[in-house]
Amino acid sequence: MTVSPTATPWQHRRVHVNGLHLHCVEAGAGPLVLLLHGFPEFWYSWHHQLPALAAAGFRALAPDLRGYNESDKPAGVANYRMGPLLSDVAGLIRESDERRAIVVGHDWGGAIAWKFAMLHPEMVERLIVVNAPHPAAFARELGSPGQLARSAYGLFFQLPWLPERVIAAGDFALLERMLRREPVRPGAFSPEDVRLYKQALARPGALTAALNYYRAVARYPGELRKGLRPILAPTLLIWGERDRYLGIRLTEGLQRWVPNLRLARLPGVSHWAQNDNPEQVNRLMLDFLRA
């Protein structure tokens, strides 16, 4: 069942971080769990996880990342480099009156979470990543024909204005087709879910800001790929094996970089794992956090 984004059990608030106002949704009380969404999502990507975490005794905080939905949208590609994104995460933890958090990320949020756990280990209690490759694995596999083909859309996103036109065409027909067809579970995204995703991406400046994440990593590749170091925090990597964009080999060879890693591969689950099989993802997350 889809929960209305304006109803309980969560609260909406705006947090001032790094000169920006970030819109956040919060549920529950207890240890802080920071939930970072990916492209082309917003906080609602975690609407199945927010109430489950709150019921289990956690304080779940799901922001709209900078540029998305109701958060501020600074102009220019440089504002979407990894450095400012990591500063946002640190600011969200501090503004929550916490020194550490359990950091969870999917897709682009997962890329941010990997890097944040490397560079700010003192602020990460545990790390959970859902269908987002460790940067070392992504750099290794990107040269393979299979992964290069899967990632070709990222090259298209480097063009000026044209990706915006194509994605927004026909009332975001590409977005609707992606959300309706890619998940393995029928109805993983309801018509109301699709409407909310369209509405978030149609806000002025939101689509360009979302694409600027890809443009920034191409213009400033060192921020993602350099300075890699082992992640000390206990880490859970959840991976839907039916991911159209990220090959399963990206889950291999991580022992050097993530010595305390638990890998959960989900057959018959797509890139949108937390929506495609929310019950299984919630169970894996809570079992890991209670261990």
PDB file of N, CA and C in Angstrom, residues 5-59:
ATOM      1  N   PRO A   5       2.267  11.098   0.837  1.00  0.00           N
ATOM      2  CA  PRO A   5       3.454  11.820   1.292  1.00  0.00           C
ATOM      3  C   PRO A   5       3.124  12.984   2.215  1.00  0.00           C
ATOM      4  N   THR A   6       1.856  13.344   2.335  1.00  0.00           N
ATOM      5  CA  THR A   6       1.493  14.448   3.224  1.00  0.00           C
ATOM      6  C   THR A   6       0.916  13.965   4.549  1.00  0.00           C
ATOM      7  N   ALA A   7       0.835  12.649   4.733  1.00  0.00           N
ATOM      8  CA  ALA A   7       0.215  12.105   5.937  1.00  0.00           C
ATOM      9  C   ALA A   7       1.266  11.638   6.927  1.00  0.00           C
ATOM     10  N   THR A   8       0.822  11.409   8.178  1.00  0.00           N
ATOM     11  CA  THR A   8       1.677  10.743   9.136  1.00  0.00           C
ATOM     12  C   THR A   8       1.991   9.367   8.565  1.00  0.00           C
ATOM     13  N   PRO A   9       3.043   8.682   8.951  1.00  0.00           N
ATOM     14  CA  PRO A   9       3.778   8.816  10.207  1.00  0.00           C
ATOM     15  C   PRO A   9       5.050   9.654  10.141  1.00  0.00           C
ATOM     16  N   TRP A  10       5.152  10.577   9.240  1.00  0.00           N
ATOM     17  CA  TRP A  10       6.379  11.364   9.156  1.00  0.00           C
ATOM     18  C   TRP A  10       6.077  12.857   9.195  1.00  0.00           C
ATOM     19  N   GLN A  11       7.141  13.625   9.415  1.00  0.00           N
ATOM     20  CA  GLN A  11       7.028  15.073   9.475  1.00  0.00           C
ATOM     21  C   GLN A  11       7.984  15.699   8.459  1.00  0.00           C
ATOM     22  N   HIS A  12       7.546  16.810   7.878  1.00  0.00           N
ATOM     23  CA  HIS A  12       8.363  17.551   6.922  1.00  0.00           C
ATOM     24  C   HIS A  12       9.031  18.725   7.628  1.00  0.00           C
ATOM     25  N   ARG A  13      10.287  18.977   7.296  1.00  0.00           N
ATOM     26  CA  ARG A  13      10.963  20.162   7.824  1.00  0.00           C
ATOM     27  C   ARG A  13      12.057  20.593   6.856  1.00  0.00           C
ATOM     28  N   ARG A  14      12.515  21.821   7.017  1.00  0.00           N
ATOM     29  CA  ARG A  14      13.593  22.361   6.198  1.00  0.00           C
ATOM     30  C   ARG A  14      14.796  22.592   7.088  1.00  0.00           C
ATOM     31  N   VAL A  15      15.956  22.172   6.596  1.00  0.00           N
ATOM     32  CA  VAL A  15      17.195  22.258   7.360  1.00  0.00           C
ATOM     33  C   VAL A  15      18.157  23.173   6.611  1.00  0.00           C
ATOM     34  N   HIS A  16      18.792  24.097   7.328  1.00  0.00           N
ATOM     35  CA  HIS A  16      19.762  25.000   6.714  1.00  0.00           C
ATOM     36  C   HIS A  16      21.144  24.371   6.811  1.00  0.00           C
ATOM     37  N   VAL A  17      21.725  24.044   5.650  1.00  0.00           N
ATOM     38  CA  VAL A  17      23.011  23.342   5.577  1.00  0.00           C
ATOM     39  C   VAL A  17      23.839  23.964   4.463  1.00  0.00           C
ATOM     40  N   ASN A  18      25.063  24.380   4.763  1.00  0.00           N
ATOM     41  CA  ASN A  18      25.992  24.881   3.739  1.00  0.00           C
ATOM     42  C   ASN A  18      25.392  25.997   2.888  1.00  0.00           C
ATOM     43  N   GLY A  19      24.638  26.859   3.525  1.00  0.00           N
ATOM     44  CA  GLY A  19      24.047  27.975   2.801  1.00  0.00           C
ATOM     45  C   GLY A  19      22.815  27.618   1.999  1.00  0.00           C
ATOM     46  N   LEU A  20      22.354  26.378   2.096  1.00  0.00           N
ATOM     47  CA  LEU A  20      21.167  25.930   1.371  1.00  0.00           C
ATOM     48  C   LEU A  20      20.087  25.485   2.350  1.00  0.00           C
ATOM     49  N   HIS A  21      18.846  25.524   1.892  1.00  0.00           N
ATOM     50  CA  HIS A  21      17.746  24.930   2.635  1.00  0.00           C
ATOM     51  C   HIS A  21      17.395  23.597   1.971  1.00  0.00           C
ATOM     52  N   LEU A  22      17.531  22.528   2.744  1.00  0.00           N
ATOM     53  CA  LEU A  22      17.216  21.194   2.254  1.00  0.00           C
ATOM     54  C   LEU A  22      15.928  20.724   2.901  1.00  0.00           C
ATOM     55  N   HIS A  23      15.017  20.281   2.082  1.00  0.00           N
ATOM     56  CA  HIS A  23      13.755  19.720   2.580  1.00  0.00           C
ATOM     57  C   HIS A  23      14.001  18.286   3.032  1.00  0.00           C
ATOM     58  N   CYS A  24      13.492  17.937   4.216  1.00  0.00           N
ATOM     59  CA  CYS A  24      13.686  16.605   4.785  1.00  0.00           C
ATOM     60  C   CYS A  24      12.367  16.060   5.308  1.00  0.00           C
ATOM     61  N   VAL A  25      12.267  14.748   5.337  1.00  0.00           N
ATOM     62  CA  VAL A  25      11.138  14.064   5.959  1.00  0.00           C
ATOM     63  C   VAL A  25      11.696  13.169   7.051  1.00  0.00           C
ATOM     64  N   GLU A  26      11.072  13.223   8.221  1.00  0.00           N
ATOM     65  CA  GLU A  26      11.604  12.543   9.402  1.00  0.00           C
ATOM     66  C   GLU A  26      10.520  11.706  10.055  1.00  0.00           C
ATOM     67  N   ALA A  27      10.909  10.546  10.557  1.00  0.00           N
ATOM     68  CA  ALA A  27       9.980   9.662  11.255  1.00  0.00           C
ATOM     69  C   ALA A  27      10.703   8.959  12.389  1.00  0.00           C
ATOM     70  N   GLY A  28      10.047   8.847  13.532  1.00  0.00           N
ATOM     71  CA  GLY A  28      10.560   8.049  14.629  1.00  0.00           C
ATOM     72  C   GLY A  28      11.544   8.771  15.515  1.00  0.00           C
ATOM     73  N   ALA A  29      12.011   8.048  16.528  1.00  0.00           N
ATOM     74  CA  ALA A  29      12.985   8.554  17.497  1.00  0.00           C
ATOM     75  C   ALA A  29      13.949   7.434  17.831  1.00  0.00           C
ATOM     76  N   GLY A  30      15.204   7.811  18.042  1.00  0.00           N
ATOM     77  CA  GLY A  30      16.237   6.826  18.340  1.00  0.00           C
ATOM     78  C   GLY A  30      17.495   7.122  17.554  1.00  0.00           C
ATOM     79  N   PRO A  31      18.351   6.129  17.348  1.00  0.00           N
ATOM     80  CA  PRO A  31      19.567   6.335  16.556  1.00  0.00           C
ATOM     81  C   PRO A  31      19.231   6.858  15.155  1.00  0.00           C
ATOM     82  N   LEU A  32      20.045   7.805  14.677  1.00  0.00           N
ATOM     83  CA  LEU A  32      19.765   8.467  13.407  1.00  0.00           C
ATOM     84  C   LEU A  32      20.122   7.569  12.219  1.00  0.00           C
ATOM     85  N   VAL A  33      19.161   7.427  11.298  1.00  0.00           N
ATOM     86  CA  VAL A  33      19.373   6.747  10.020  1.00  0.00           C
ATOM     87  C   VAL A  33      19.136   7.772   8.920  1.00  0.00           C
ATOM     88  N   LEU A  34      20.185   8.087   8.173  1.00  0.00           N
ATOM     89  CA  LEU A  34      20.108   9.088   7.101  1.00  0.00           C
ATOM     90  C   LEU A  34      19.960   8.364   5.773  1.00  0.00           C
ATOM     91  N   LEU A  35      18.849   8.629   5.062  1.00  0.00           N
ATOM     92  CA  LEU A  35      18.485   7.914   3.844  1.00  0.00           C
ATOM     93  C   LEU A  35      18.688   8.814   2.634  1.00  0.00           C
ATOM     94  N   LEU A  36      19.624   8.468   1.756  1.00  0.00           N
ATOM     95  CA  LEU A  36      20.005   9.290   0.611  1.00  0.00           C
ATOM     96  C   LEU A  36      19.485   8.657  -0.682  1.00  0.00           C
ATOM     97  N   HIS A  37      18.651   9.378  -1.404  1.00  0.00           N
ATOM     98  CA  HIS A  37      18.028   8.852  -2.616  1.00  0.00           C
ATOM     99  C   HIS A  37      18.959   9.001  -3.819  1.00  0.00           C
ATOM    100  N   GLY A  38      18.515   8.442  -4.939  1.00  0.00           N
ATOM    101  CA  GLY A  38      19.285   8.513  -6.171  1.00  0.00           C
ATOM    102  C   GLY A  38      18.565   9.290  -7.257  1.00  0.00           C
ATOM    103  N   PHE A  39      18.943   9.034  -8.504  1.00  0.00           N
ATOM    104  CA  PHE A  39      18.360   9.672  -9.685  1.00  0.00           C
ATOM    105  C   PHE A  39      17.355   8.709 -10.309  1.00  0.00           C
ATOM    106  N   PRO A  40      16.195   9.193 -10.729  1.00  0.00           N
ATOM    107  CA  PRO A  40      15.645  10.544 -10.633  1.00  0.00           C
ATOM    108  C   PRO A  40      14.601  10.593  -9.522  1.00  0.00           C
ATOM    109  N   GLU A  41      15.030  10.364  -8.307  1.00  0.00           N
ATOM    110  CA  GLU A  41      14.129  10.172  -7.182  1.00  0.00           C
ATOM    111  C   GLU A  41      14.020  11.441  -6.325  1.00  0.00           C
ATOM    112  N   PHE A  42      13.480  11.295  -5.141  1.00  0.00           N
ATOM    113  CA  PHE A  42      13.511  12.315  -4.098  1.00  0.00           C
ATOM    114  C   PHE A  42      13.239  11.588  -2.799  1.00  0.00           C
ATOM    115  N   TRP A  43      12.980  12.277  -1.709  1.00  0.00           N
ATOM    116  CA  TRP A  43      12.873  11.594  -0.418  1.00  0.00           C
ATOM    117  C   TRP A  43      11.890  10.430  -0.444  1.00  0.00           C
ATOM    118  N   TYR A  44      10.868  10.547  -1.300  1.00  0.00           N
ATOM    119  CA  TYR A  44       9.790   9.555  -1.339  1.00  0.00           C
ATOM    120  C   TYR A  44      10.276   8.177  -1.784  1.00  0.00           C
ATOM    121  N   SER A  45      11.471   8.111  -2.342  1.00  0.00           N
ATOM    122  CA  SER A  45      12.071   6.818  -2.670  1.00  0.00           C
ATOM    123  C   SER A  45      12.086   5.886  -1.470  1.00  0.00           C
ATOM    124  N   TRP A  46      12.105   6.451  -0.261  1.00  0.00           N
ATOM    125  CA  TRP A  46      12.214   5.670   0.974  1.00  0.00           C
ATOM    126  C   TRP A  46      10.891   5.572   1.727  1.00  0.00           C
ATOM    127  N   HIS A  47       9.764   5.752   1.041  1.00  0.00           N
ATOM    128  CA  HIS A  47       8.504   5.804   1.786  1.00  0.00           C
ATOM    129  C   HIS A  47       8.118   4.457   2.382  1.00  0.00           C
ATOM    130  N   HIS A  48       8.679   3.369   1.877  1.00  0.00           N
ATOM    131  CA  HIS A  48       8.451   2.066   2.516  1.00  0.00           C
ATOM    132  C   HIS A  48       9.354   1.870   3.731  1.00  0.00           C
ATOM    133  N   GLN A  49      10.514   2.513   3.731  1.00  0.00           N
ATOM    134  CA  GLN A  49      11.492   2.298   4.797  1.00  0.00           C
ATOM    135  C   GLN A  49      11.279   3.233   5.990  1.00  0.00           C
ATOM    136  N   LEU A  50      10.796   4.440   5.752  1.00  0.00           N
ATOM    137  CA  LEU A  50      10.627   5.404   6.846  1.00  0.00           C
ATOM    138  C   LEU A  50       9.755   4.848   7.974  1.00  0.00           C
ATOM    139  N   PRO A  51       8.544   4.365   7.704  1.00  0.00           N
ATOM    140  CA  PRO A  51       7.734   3.854   8.817  1.00  0.00           C
ATOM    141  C   PRO A  51       8.302   2.585   9.439  1.00  0.00           C
ATOM    142  N   ALA A  52       8.949   1.738   8.636  1.00  0.00           N
ATOM    143  CA  ALA A  52       9.524   0.507   9.181  1.00  0.00           C
ATOM    144  C   ALA A  52      10.662   0.813  10.140  1.00  0.00           C
ATOM    145  N   LEU A  53      11.512   1.752   9.784  1.00  0.00           N
ATOM    146  CA  LEU A  53      12.616   2.138  10.667  1.00  0.00           C
ATOM    147  C   LEU A  53      12.093   2.812  11.928  1.00  0.00           C
ATOM    148  N   ALA A  54      11.091   3.683  11.777  1.00  0.00           N
ATOM    149  CA  ALA A  54      10.527   4.346  12.950  1.00  0.00           C
ATOM    150  C   ALA A  54       9.912   3.339  13.906  1.00  0.00           C
ATOM    151  N   ALA A  55       9.194   2.363  13.369  1.00  0.00           N
ATOM    152  CA  ALA A  55       8.565   1.354  14.220  1.00  0.00           C
ATOM    153  C   ALA A  55       9.592   0.495  14.935  1.00  0.00           C
ATOM    154  N   ALA A  56      10.791   0.384  14.348  1.00  0.00           N
ATOM    155  CA  ALA A  56      11.847  -0.443  14.946  1.00  0.00           C
ATOM    156  C   ALA A  56      12.703   0.329  15.948  1.00  0.00           C
ATOM    157  N   GLY A  57      12.371   1.604  16.194  1.00  0.00           N
ATOM    158  CA  GLY A  57      13.092   2.369  17.203  1.00  0.00           C
ATOM    159  C   GLY A  57      14.219   3.226  16.675  1.00  0.00           C
ATOM    160  N   PHE A  58      14.144   3.620  15.399  1.00  0.00           N
ATOM    161  CA  PHE A  58      15.159   4.480  14.807  1.00  0.00           C
ATOM    162  C   PHE A  58      14.537   5.822  14.420  1.00  0.00           C
ATOM    163  N   ARG A  59      15.394   6.814  14.302  1.00  0.00           N
ATOM    164  CA  ARG A  59      15.014   8.126  13.797  1.00  0.00           C
ATOM    165  C   ARG A  59      15.446   8.194  12.343  1.00  0.00           C
TER     166      ARG A  59
END
